[in-house]
PDB file of C-alpha atoms and ligand atoms in Angstrom:
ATOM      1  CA  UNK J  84       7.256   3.703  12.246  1.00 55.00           C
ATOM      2  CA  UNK J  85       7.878   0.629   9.564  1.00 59.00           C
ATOM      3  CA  UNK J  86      11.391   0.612   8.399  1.00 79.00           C
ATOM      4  CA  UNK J  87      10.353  -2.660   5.577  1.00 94.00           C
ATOM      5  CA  UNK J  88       6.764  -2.570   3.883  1.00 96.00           C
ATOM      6  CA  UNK J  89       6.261  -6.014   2.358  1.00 97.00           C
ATOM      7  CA  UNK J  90       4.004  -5.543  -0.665  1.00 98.00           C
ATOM      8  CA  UNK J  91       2.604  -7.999  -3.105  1.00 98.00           C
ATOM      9  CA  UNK J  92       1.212  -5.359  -5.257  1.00 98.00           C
ATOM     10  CA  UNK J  93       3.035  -6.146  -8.380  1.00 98.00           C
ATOM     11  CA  UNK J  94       2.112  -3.130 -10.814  1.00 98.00           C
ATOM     12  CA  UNK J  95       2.919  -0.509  -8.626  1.00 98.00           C
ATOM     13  CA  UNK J  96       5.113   1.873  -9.497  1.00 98.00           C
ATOM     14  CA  UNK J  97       6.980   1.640  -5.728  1.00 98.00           C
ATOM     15  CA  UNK J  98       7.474  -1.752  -6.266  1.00 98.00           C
ATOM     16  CA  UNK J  99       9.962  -4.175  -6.710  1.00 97.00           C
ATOM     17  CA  UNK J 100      11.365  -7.566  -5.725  1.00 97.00           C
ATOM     18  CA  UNK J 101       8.360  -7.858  -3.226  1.00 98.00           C
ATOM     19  CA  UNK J 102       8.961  -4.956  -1.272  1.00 97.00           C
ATOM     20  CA  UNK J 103       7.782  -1.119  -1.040  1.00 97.00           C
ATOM     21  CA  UNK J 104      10.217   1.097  -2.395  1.00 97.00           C
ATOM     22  CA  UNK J 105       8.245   4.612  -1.302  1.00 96.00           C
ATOM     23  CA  UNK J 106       9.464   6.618   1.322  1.00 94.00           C
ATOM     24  CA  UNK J 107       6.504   6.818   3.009  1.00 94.00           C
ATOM     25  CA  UNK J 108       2.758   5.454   2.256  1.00 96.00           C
ATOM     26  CA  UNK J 109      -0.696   5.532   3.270  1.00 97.00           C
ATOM     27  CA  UNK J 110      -2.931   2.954   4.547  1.00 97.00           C
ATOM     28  CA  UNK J 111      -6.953   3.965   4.620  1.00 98.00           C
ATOM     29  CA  UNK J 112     -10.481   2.458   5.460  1.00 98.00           C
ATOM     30  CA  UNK J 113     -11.420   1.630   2.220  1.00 96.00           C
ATOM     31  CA  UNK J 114     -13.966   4.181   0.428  1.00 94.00           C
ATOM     32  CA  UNK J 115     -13.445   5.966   3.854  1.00 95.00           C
ATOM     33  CA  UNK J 116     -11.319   9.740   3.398  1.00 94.00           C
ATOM     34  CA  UNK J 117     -11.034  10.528   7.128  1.00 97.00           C
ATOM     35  CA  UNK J 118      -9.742   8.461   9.722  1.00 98.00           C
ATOM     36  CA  UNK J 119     -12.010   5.463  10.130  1.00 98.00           C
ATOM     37  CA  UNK J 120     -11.998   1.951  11.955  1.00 98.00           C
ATOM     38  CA  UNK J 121     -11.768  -0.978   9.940  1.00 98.00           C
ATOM     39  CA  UNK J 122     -13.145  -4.583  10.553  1.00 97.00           C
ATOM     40  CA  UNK J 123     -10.567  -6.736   9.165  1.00 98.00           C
ATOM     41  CA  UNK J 124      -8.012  -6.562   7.063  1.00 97.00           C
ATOM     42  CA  UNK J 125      -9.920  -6.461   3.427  1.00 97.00           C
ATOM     43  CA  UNK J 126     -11.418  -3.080   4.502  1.00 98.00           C
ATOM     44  CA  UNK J 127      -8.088  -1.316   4.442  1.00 98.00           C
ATOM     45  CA  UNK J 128      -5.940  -0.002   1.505  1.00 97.00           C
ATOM     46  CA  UNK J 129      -2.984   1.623   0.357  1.00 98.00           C
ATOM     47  CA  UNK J 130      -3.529   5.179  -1.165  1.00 97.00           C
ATOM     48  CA  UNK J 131       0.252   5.650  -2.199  1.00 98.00           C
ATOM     49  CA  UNK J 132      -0.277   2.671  -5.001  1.00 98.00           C
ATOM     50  CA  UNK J 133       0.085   3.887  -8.362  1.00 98.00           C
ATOM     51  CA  UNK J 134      -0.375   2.165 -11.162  1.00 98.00           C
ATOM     52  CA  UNK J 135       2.899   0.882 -13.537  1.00 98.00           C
ATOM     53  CA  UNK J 136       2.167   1.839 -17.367  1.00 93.00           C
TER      54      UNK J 136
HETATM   55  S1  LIG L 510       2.842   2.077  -2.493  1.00 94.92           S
HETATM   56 FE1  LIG L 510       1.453   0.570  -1.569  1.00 94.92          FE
HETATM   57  S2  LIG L 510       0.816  -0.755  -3.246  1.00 94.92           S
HETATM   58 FE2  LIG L 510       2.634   0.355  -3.918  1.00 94.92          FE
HETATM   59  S3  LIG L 510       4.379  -0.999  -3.461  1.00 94.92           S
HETATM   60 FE3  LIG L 510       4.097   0.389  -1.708  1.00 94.92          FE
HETATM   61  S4  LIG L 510       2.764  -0.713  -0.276  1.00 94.92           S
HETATM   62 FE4  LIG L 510       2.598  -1.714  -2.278  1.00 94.92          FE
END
């Protein structure tokens, strides 16, 4: 389980000072809503990012 999510997400609402500030998050397959295998790292996601206003 990750204890420290490193994130350079900037307008997320879990964000701040370079790190993840969400108790818990969700990485995908992009465009994929099941569990899926990706091929490198560009084909994964994270679902918990919400946009800042
Ligand atoms: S929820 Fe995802 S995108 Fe948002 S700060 Fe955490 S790791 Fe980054």
């Amino acid at each position: 389980m990750a204890t420290k999510v490193y994130c350079r997400v900037a307008n997320c609402v879990h964000w701040d000072s370079n790190k993840c500030t969400a108790q818990e998050i969700t990485i995908a397959v992009e465009g994929a809503p099941t569990n899926a295998s990706a091929v490198n790292d560009r084909q994964t996601e994270c679902e918990t990012f919400k946009k800042r206003d």
